[in-house]
mmCIF file of C-alpha atoms in Angstrom:
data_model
loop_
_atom_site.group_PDB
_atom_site.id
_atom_site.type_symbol
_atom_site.label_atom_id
_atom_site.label_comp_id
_atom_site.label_asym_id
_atom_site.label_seq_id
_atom_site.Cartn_x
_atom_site.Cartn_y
_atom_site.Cartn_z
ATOM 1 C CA UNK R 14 -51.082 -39.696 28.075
ATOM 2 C CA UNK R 15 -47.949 -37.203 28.291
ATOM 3 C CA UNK R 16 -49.051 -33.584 28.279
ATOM 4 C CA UNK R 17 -47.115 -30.467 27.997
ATOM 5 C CA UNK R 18 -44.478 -29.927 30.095
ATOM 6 C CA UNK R 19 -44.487 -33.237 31.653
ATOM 7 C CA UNK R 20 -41.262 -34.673 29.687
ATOM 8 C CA UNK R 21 -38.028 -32.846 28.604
ATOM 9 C CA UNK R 22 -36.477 -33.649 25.247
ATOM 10 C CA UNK R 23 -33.396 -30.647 24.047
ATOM 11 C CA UNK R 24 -32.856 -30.743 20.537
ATOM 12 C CA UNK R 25 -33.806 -28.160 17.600
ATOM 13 C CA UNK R 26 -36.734 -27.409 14.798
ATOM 14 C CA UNK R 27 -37.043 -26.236 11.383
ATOM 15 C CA UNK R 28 -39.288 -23.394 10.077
ATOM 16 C CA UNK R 29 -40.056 -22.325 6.966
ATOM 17 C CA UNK R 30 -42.424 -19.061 5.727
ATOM 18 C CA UNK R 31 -43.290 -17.690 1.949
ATOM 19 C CA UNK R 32 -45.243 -14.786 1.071
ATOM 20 C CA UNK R 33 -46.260 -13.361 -2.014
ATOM 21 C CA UNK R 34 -46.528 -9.341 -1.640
ATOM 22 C CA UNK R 35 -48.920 -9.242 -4.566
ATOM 23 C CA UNK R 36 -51.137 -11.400 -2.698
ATOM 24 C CA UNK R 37 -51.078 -13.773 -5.891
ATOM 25 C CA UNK R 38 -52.121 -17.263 -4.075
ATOM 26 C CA UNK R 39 -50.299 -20.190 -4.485
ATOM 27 C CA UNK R 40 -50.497 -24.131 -4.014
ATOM 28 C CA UNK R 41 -49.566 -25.605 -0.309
ATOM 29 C CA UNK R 42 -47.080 -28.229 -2.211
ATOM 30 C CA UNK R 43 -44.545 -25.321 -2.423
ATOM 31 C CA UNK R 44 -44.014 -24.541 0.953
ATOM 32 C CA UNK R 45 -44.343 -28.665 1.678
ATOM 33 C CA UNK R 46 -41.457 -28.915 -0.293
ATOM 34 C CA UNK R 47 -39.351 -26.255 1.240
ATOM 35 C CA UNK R 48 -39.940 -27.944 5.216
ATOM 36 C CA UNK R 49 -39.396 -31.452 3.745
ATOM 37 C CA UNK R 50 -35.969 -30.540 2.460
ATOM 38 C CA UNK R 51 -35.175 -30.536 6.578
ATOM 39 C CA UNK R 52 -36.513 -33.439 7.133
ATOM 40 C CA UNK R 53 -33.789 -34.498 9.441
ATOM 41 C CA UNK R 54 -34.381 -31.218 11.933
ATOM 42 C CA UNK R 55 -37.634 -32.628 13.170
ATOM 43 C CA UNK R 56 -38.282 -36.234 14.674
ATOM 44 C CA UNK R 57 -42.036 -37.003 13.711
ATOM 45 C CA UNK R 58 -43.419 -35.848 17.224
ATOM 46 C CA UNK R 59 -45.112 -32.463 15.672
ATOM 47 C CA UNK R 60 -45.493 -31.021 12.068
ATOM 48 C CA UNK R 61 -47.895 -27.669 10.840
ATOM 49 C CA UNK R 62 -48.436 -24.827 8.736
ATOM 50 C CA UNK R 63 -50.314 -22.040 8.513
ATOM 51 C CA UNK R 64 -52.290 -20.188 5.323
ATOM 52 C CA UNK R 65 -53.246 -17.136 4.982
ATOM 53 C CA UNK R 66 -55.834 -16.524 1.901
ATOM 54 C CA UNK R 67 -57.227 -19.875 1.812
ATOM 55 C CA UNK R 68 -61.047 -19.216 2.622
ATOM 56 C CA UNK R 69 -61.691 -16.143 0.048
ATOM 57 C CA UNK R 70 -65.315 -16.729 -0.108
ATOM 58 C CA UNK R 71 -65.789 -16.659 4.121
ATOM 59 C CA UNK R 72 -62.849 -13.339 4.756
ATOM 60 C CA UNK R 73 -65.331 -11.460 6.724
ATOM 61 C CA UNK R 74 -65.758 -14.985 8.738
ATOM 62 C CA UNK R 75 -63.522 -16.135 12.050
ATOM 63 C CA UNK R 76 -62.524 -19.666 10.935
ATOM 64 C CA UNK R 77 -62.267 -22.140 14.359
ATOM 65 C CA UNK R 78 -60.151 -25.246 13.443
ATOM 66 C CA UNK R 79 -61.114 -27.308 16.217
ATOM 67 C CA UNK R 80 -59.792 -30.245 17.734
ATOM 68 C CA UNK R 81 -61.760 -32.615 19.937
ATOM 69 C CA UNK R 82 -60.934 -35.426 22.287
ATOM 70 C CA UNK R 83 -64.617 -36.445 22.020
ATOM 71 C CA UNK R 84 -67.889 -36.382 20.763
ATOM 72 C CA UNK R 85 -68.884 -35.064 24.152
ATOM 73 C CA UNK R 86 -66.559 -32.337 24.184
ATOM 74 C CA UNK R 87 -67.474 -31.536 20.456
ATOM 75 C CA UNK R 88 -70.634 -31.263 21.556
ATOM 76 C CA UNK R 89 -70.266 -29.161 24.785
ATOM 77 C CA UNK R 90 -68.311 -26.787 22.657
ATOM 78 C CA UNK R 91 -71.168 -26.505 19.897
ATOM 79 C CA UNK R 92 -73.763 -25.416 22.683
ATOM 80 C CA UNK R 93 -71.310 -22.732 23.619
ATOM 81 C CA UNK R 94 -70.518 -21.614 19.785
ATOM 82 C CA UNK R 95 -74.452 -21.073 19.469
ATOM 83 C CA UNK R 96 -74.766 -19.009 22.340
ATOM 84 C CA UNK R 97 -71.856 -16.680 21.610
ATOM 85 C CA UNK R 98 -71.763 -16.549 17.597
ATOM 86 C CA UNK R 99 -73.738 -17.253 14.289
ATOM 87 C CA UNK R 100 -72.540 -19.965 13.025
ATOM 88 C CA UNK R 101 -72.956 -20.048 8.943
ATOM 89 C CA UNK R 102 -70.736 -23.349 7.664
ATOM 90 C CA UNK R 103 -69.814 -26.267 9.878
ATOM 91 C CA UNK R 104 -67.878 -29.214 9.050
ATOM 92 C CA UNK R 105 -65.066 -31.821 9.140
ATOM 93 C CA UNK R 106 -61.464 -30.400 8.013
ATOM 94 C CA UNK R 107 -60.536 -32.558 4.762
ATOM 95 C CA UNK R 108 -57.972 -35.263 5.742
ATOM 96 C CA UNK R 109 -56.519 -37.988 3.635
ATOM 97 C CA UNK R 110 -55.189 -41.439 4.776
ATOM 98 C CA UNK R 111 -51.087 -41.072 5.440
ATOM 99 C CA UNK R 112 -49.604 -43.608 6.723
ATOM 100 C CA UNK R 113 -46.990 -41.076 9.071
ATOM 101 C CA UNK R 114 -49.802 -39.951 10.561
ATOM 102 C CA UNK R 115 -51.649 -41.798 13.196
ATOM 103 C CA UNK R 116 -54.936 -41.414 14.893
ATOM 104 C CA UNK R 117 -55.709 -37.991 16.162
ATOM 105 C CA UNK R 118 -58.515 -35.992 17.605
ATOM 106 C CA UNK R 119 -61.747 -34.955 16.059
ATOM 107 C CA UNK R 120 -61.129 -32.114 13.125
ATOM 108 C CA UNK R 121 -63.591 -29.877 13.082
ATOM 109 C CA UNK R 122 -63.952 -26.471 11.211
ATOM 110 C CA UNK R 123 -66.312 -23.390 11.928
ATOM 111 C CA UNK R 124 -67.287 -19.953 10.383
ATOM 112 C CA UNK R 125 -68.754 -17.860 12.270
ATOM 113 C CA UNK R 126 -69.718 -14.231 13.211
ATOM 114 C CA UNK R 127 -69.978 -12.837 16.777
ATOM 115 C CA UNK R 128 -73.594 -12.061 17.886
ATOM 116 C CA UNK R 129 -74.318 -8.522 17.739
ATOM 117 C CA UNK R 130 -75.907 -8.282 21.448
ATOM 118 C CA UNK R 131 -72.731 -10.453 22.639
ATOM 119 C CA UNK R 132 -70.831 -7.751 21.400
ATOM 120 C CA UNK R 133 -73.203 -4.931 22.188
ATOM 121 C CA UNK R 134 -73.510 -6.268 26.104
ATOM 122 C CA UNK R 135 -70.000 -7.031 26.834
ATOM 123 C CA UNK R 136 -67.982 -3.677 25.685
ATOM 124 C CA UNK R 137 -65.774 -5.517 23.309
ATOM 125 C CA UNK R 138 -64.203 -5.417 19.755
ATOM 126 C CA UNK R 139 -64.868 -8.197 17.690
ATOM 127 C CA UNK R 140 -61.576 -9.234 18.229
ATOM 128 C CA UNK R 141 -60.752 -9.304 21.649
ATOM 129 C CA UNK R 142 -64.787 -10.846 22.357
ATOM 130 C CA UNK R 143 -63.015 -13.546 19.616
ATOM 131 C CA UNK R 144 -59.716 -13.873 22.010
ATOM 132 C CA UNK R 145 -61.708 -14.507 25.241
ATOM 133 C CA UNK R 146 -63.548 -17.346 23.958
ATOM 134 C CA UNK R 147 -60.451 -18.672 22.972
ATOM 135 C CA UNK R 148 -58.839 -18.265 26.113
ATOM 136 C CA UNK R 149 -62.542 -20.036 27.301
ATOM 137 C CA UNK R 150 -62.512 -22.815 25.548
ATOM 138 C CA UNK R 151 -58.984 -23.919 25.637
ATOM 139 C CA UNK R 152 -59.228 -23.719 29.799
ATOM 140 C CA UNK R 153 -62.794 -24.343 30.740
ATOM 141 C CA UNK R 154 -63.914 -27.122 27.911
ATOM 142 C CA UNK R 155 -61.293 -30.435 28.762
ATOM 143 C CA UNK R 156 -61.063 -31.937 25.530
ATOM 144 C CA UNK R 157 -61.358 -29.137 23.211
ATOM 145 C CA UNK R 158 -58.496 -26.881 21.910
ATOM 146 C CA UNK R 159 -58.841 -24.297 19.609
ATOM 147 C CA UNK R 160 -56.033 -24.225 16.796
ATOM 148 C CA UNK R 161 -56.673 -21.559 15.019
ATOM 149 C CA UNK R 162 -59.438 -18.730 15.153
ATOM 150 C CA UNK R 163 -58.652 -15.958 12.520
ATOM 151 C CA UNK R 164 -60.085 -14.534 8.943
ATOM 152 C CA UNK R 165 -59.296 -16.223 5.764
ATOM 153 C CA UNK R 166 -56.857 -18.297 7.675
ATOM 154 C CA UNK R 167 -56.163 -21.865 8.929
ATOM 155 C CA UNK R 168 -53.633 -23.770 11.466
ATOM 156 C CA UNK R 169 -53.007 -27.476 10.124
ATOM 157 C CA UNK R 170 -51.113 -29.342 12.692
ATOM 158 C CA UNK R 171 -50.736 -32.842 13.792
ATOM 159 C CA UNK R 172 -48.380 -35.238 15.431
ATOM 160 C CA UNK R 173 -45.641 -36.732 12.585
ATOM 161 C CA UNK R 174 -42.983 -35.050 10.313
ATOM 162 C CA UNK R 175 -44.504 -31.902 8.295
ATOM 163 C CA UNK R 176 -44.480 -32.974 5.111
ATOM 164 C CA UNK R 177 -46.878 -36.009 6.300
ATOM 165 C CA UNK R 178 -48.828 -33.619 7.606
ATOM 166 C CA UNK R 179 -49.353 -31.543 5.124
ATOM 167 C CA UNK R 180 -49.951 -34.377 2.878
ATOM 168 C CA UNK R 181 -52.631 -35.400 5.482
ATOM 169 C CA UNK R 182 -54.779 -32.148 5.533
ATOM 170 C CA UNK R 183 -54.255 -32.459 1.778
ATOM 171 C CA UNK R 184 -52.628 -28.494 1.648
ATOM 172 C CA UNK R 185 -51.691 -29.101 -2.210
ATOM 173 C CA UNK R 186 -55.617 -28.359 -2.422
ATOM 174 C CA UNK R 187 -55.371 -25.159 -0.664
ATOM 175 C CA UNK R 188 -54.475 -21.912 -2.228
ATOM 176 C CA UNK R 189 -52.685 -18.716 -0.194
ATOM 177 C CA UNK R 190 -50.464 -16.292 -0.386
ATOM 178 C CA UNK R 191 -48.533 -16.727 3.239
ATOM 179 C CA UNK R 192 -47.250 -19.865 4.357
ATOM 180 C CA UNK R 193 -45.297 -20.414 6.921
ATOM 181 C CA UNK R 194 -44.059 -24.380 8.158
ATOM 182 C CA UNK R 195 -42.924 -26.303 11.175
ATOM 183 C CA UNK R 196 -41.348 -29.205 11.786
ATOM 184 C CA UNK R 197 -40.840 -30.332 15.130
ATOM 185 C CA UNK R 198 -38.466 -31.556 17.747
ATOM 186 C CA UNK R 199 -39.933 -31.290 21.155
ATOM 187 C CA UNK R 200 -37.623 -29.755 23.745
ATOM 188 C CA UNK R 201 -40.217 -30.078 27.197
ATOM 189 C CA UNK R 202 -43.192 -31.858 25.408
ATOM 190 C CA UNK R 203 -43.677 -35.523 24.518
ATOM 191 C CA UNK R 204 -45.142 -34.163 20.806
ATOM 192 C CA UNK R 205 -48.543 -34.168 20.730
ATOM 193 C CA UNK R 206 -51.567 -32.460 18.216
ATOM 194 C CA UNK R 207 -52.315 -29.523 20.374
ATOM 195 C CA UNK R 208 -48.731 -28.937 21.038
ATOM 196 C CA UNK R 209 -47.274 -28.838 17.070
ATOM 197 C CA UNK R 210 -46.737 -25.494 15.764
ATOM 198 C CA UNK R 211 -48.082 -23.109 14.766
ATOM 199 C CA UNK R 212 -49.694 -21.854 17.913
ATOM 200 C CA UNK R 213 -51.976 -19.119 16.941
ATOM 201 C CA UNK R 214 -54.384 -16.752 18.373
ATOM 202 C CA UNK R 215 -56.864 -14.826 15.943
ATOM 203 C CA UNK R 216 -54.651 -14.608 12.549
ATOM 204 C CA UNK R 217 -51.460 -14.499 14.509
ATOM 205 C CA UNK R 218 -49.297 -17.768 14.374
ATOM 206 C CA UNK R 219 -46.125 -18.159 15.666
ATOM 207 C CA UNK R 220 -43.567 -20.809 14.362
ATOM 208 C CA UNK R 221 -40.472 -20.991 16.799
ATOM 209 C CA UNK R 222 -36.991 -23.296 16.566
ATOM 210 C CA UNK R 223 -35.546 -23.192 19.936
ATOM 211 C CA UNK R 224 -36.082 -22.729 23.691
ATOM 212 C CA UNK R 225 -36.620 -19.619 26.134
ATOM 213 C CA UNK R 226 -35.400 -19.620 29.451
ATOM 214 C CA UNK R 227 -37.904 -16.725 30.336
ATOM 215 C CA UNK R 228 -40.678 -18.638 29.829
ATOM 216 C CA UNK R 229 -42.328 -18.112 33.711
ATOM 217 C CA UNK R 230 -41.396 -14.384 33.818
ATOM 218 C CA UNK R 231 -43.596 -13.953 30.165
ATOM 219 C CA UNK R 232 -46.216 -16.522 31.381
ATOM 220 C CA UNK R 233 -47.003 -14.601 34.805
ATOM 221 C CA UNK R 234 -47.108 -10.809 32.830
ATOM 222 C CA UNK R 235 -48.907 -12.535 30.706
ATOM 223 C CA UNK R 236 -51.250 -13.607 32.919
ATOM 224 C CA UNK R 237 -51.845 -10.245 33.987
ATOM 225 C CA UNK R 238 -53.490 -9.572 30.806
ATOM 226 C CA UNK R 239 -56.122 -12.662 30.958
ATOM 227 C CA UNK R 240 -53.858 -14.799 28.357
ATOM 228 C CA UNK R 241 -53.819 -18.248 29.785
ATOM 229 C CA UNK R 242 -51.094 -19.977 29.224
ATOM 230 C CA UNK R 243 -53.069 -23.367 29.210
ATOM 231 C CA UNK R 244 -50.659 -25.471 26.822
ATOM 232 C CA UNK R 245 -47.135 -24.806 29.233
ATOM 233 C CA UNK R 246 -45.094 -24.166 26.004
ATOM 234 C CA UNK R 247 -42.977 -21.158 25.342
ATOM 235 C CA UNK R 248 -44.733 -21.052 21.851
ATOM 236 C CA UNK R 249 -48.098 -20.022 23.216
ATOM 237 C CA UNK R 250 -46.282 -17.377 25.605
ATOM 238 C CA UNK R 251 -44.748 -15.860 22.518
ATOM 239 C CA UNK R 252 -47.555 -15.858 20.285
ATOM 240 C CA UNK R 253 -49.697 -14.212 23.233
ATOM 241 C CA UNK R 254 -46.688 -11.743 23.779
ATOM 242 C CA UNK R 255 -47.168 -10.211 20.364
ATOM 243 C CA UNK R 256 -50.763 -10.013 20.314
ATOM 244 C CA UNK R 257 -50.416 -7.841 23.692
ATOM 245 C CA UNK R 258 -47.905 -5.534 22.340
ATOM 246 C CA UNK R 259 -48.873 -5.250 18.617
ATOM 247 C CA UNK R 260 -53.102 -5.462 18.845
ATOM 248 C CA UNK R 261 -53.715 -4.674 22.826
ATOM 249 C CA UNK R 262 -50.521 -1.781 23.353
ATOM 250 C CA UNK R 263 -50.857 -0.708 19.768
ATOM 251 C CA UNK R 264 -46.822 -0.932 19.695
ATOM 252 C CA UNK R 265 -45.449 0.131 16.277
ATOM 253 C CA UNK R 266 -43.569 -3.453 15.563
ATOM 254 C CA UNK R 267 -39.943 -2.410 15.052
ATOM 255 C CA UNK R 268 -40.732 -1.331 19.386
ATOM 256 C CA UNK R 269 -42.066 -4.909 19.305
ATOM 257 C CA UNK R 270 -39.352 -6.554 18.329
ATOM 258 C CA UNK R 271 -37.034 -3.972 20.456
ATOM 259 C CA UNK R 272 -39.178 -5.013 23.441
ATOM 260 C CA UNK R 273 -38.475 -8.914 22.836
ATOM 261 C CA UNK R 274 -35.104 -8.986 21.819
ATOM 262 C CA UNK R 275 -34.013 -5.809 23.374
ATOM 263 C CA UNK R 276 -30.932 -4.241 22.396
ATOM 264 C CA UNK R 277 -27.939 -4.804 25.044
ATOM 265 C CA UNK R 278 -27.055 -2.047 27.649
ATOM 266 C CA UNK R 279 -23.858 -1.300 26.036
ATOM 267 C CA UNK R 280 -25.412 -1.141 22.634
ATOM 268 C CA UNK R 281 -28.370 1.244 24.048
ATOM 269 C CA UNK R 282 -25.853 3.873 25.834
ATOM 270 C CA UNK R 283 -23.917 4.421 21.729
ATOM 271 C CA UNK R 284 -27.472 5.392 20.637
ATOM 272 C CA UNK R 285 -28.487 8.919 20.310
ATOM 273 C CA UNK R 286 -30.445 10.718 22.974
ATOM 274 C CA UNK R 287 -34.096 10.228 21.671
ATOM 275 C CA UNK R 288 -33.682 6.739 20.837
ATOM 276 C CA UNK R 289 -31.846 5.600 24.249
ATOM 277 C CA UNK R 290 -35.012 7.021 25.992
ATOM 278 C CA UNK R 291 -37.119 5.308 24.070
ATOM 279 C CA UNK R 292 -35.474 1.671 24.513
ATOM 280 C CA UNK R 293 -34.703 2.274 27.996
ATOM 281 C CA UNK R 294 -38.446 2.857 28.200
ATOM 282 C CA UNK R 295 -39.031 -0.076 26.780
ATOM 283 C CA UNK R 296 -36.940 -1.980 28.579
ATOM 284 C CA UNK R 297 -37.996 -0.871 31.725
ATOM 285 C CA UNK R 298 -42.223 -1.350 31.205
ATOM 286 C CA UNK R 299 -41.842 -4.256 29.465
ATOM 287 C CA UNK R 300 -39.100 -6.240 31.093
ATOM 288 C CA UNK R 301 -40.841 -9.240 32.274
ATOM 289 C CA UNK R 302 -41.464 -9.930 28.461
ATOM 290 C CA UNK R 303 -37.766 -9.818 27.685
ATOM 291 C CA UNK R 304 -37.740 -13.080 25.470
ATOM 292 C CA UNK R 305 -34.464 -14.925 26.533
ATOM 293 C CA UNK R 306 -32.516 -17.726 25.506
ATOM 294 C CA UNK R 307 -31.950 -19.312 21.597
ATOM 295 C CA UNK R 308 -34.703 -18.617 19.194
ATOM 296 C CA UNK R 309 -35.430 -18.089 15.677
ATOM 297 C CA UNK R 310 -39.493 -17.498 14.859
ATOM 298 C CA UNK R 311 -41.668 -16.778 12.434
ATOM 299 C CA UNK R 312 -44.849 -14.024 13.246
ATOM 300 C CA UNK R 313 -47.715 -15.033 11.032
ATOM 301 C CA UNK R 314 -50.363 -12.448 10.822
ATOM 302 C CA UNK R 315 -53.289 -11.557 7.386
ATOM 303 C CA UNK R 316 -50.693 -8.617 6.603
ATOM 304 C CA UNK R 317 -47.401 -10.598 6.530
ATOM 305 C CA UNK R 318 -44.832 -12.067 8.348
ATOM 306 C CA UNK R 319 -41.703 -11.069 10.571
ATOM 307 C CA UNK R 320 -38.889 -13.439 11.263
ATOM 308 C CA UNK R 321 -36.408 -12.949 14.456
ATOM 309 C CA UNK R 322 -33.359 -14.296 15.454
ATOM 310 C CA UNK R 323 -32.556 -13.832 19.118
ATOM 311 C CA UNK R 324 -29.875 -11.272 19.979
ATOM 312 C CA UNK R 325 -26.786 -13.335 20.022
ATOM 313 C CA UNK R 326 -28.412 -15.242 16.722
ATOM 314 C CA UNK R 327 -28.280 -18.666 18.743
ATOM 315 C CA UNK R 328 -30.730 -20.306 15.999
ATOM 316 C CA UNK R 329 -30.130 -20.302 12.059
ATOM 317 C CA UNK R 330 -32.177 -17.852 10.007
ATOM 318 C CA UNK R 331 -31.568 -17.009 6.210
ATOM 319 C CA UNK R 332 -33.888 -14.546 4.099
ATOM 320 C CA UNK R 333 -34.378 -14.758 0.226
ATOM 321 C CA UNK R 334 -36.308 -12.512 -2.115
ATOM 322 C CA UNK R 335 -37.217 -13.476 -5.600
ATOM 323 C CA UNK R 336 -39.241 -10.692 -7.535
ATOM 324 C CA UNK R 337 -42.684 -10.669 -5.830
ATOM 325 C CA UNK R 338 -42.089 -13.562 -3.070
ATOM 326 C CA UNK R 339 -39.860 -13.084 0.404
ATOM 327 C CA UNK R 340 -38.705 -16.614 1.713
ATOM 328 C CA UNK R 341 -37.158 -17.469 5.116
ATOM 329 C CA UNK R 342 -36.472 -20.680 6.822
ATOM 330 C CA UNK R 343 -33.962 -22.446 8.688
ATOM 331 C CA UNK R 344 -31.529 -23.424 6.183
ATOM 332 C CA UNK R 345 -30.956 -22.070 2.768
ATOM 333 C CA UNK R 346 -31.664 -25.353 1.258
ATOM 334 C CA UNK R 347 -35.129 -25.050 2.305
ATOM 335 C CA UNK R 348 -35.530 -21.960 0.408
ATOM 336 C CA UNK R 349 -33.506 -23.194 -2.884
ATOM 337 C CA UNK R 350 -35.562 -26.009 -3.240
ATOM 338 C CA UNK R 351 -38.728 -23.683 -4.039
ATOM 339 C CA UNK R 352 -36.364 -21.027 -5.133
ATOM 340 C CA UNK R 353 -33.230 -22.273 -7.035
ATOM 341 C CA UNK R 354 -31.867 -18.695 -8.031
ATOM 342 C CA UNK R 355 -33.283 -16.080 -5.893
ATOM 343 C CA UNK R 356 -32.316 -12.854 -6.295
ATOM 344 C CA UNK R 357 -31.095 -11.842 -3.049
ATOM 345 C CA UNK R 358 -30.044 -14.216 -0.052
ATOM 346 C CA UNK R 359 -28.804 -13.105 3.021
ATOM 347 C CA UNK R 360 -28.211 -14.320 6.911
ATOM 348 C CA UNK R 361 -30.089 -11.189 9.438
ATOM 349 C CA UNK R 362 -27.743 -10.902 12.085
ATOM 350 C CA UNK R 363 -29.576 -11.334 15.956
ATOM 351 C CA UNK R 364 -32.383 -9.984 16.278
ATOM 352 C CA UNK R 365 -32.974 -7.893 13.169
ATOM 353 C CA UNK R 366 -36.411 -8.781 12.287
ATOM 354 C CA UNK R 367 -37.033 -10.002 8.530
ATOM 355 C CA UNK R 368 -40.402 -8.503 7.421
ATOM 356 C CA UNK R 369 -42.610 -9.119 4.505
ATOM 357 C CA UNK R 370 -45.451 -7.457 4.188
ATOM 358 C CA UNK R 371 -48.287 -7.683 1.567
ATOM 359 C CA UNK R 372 -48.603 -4.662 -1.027
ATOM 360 C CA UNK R 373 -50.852 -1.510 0.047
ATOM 361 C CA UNK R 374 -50.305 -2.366 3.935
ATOM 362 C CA UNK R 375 -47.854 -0.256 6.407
ATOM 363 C CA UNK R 376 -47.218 -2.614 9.207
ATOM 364 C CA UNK R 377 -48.685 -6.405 10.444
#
């Protein structure tokens, strides 16, 4: 079987993200409906989404969507789960027969809380003790991979076109208030269920159309940190990128985004004194995680989303706001099929991030 980085196919993606600011939850048909409408973007190797709100009665809970290769690894995992957390609800992720979709791994889902002498004996947050044994499982435990490991949130992924897929985890009986979408057309990847978007890590997901030159020059800072870039995507290097700089660094995110799609040298030396230090600060600590090359993504986390455009807007991106709801997506189509008279629409130009964040919170 193919893995990651073993074949090289250019071509482009679709992406899709709703929120509702009011945090009023809605079905998983809607944002089906806005990735199907670019069907043609995607080639069936790779489809996901990813909820936010959808296990109310378990928000205090990290949620593990699991897949496994075997029973074996299942089971290997399991014995470490027990050692490491309490484990209150265990079971199979609800599928439904689709005929786009073909055999895949073992779906299994988890909630579960981190043992208090764990935590007590190894110096951690909750968090970053969650983020190791992520980074544990998805390198140590062949067979196992860990797609998605946050609160009151779930990664639904699989190998076919998205609206298959989300037909398959049967989303239109989910209810949350941020969705974002992916539909997939592999660029260095032969498609496979690990390897659809979203990548996540705790309740950050990532959803990306494009492809980033500066892929080994993230990975190895990266590295640097203890992220293992297991998967050999530029996906999982920006999804880990943003976790450094926004949980680890504590980096307000409009420095985020200034450290990943920097502004240009010419553009820095017009700014005013105060500012010019900053970003040449920026640029200069944080240069290795430069993101370069086209890209258009969409930053998942339990307060909201962000969507970016690369600096010289290589990848399509249009924003739409309707009373409550923000929408973004590839094409505008995507967002008028959900959304057939929003009240504002509008094209960000390169890399001025579209955020939308839920009411009563100050940044994601």
């Amino acid at each position: 079987m193919f893995m990651e980085g073993d074949v090289r196919i250019p071509s482009g993606c679709a992406i899709s993200g709703i929120i509702n600011r009011k945090r009023r939850s809605f079905s998983g048909t809607k944002i089906i409906d806005s990735i199907a409408v670019m069907h043609d973007r995607s080639n069936g190797l790779g489809g996901g989404f990813a909820a936010y709100g959808i296990y109310p009665e378990y928000k205090n809970h990290y949620a593990f969507h699991m897949f496994f290769d075997s029973l074996q690894a299942k089971e290997e995992v399991e014995r470490f789960f027990n050692s490491h957390f309490a484990v209150d609800l265990s079971g199979r992720i609800p599928t439904r027969k689709v005929c786009g979709i073909g055999r895949g791994p073992i779906l299994w889902r988890y909630f579960m809380t981190p043992l208090e002498d764990k935590l007590r004996d190894a110096e951690l947050s909750a968090d970053e003790y969650v983020a190791q044994c992520v980074m544990k499982i998805n390198s140590c435990y062949k067979g196992a991979f860990v797609a998605s490991s946050g609160k009151n949130m779930g990664a639904f992924k699989a190998v076919g076109f998205p609206e298959d897929v989300g037909e398959y985890y049967r989303l239109d009986e989910y209810s949350g208030y941020i969705w974002t979408a992916h539909g997939r057309f592999p660029t260095n990847t032969p498609g496979w269920w690990g390897g659809a978007h979203p990548f996540t890590l705790l309740d950050w997901s990532v959803v990306h159309n494009g492809e980033i030159s500066s892929y080994d020059a993230n990975r190895r800072y990266l590295e640097m940190f203890d992220y293992q870039c297991t998967l050999q995507t530029d996906t999982e290097a920006i999804t880990y990128t943003f976790d450094l700089l926004l949980r680890k660094h504590g980096l307000p995110l409009d420095l985020a985004v200034k450290t990943v799609a920097a502004p240009f040298w010419e553009s820095i030396d017009r700014m005013d004194e105060q500012e010019k230090r900053v970003v040449k600060a920026l640029r200069t600590t944080y240069s290795s995680l430069l993101i370069n090359g086209p890209f258009s993504i969409i930053l998942g986390s339990k307060n909201g989303f962000m969507a970016l455009n690369d600096r010289l807007k290589l990848r399509s991106l249009v924003a739409a706001e309707d009373k409550e709801e923000l929408y973004v997506a590839s094409e505008e189509a995507a967002i008028r099929a959900v959304c057939a008279n929003p009240e504002k629409v509008w094209s960000p130009q390169g890399g001025e991030p579209i955020i939308g964040l839920l009411e009563g919170v100050e940044s994601l």
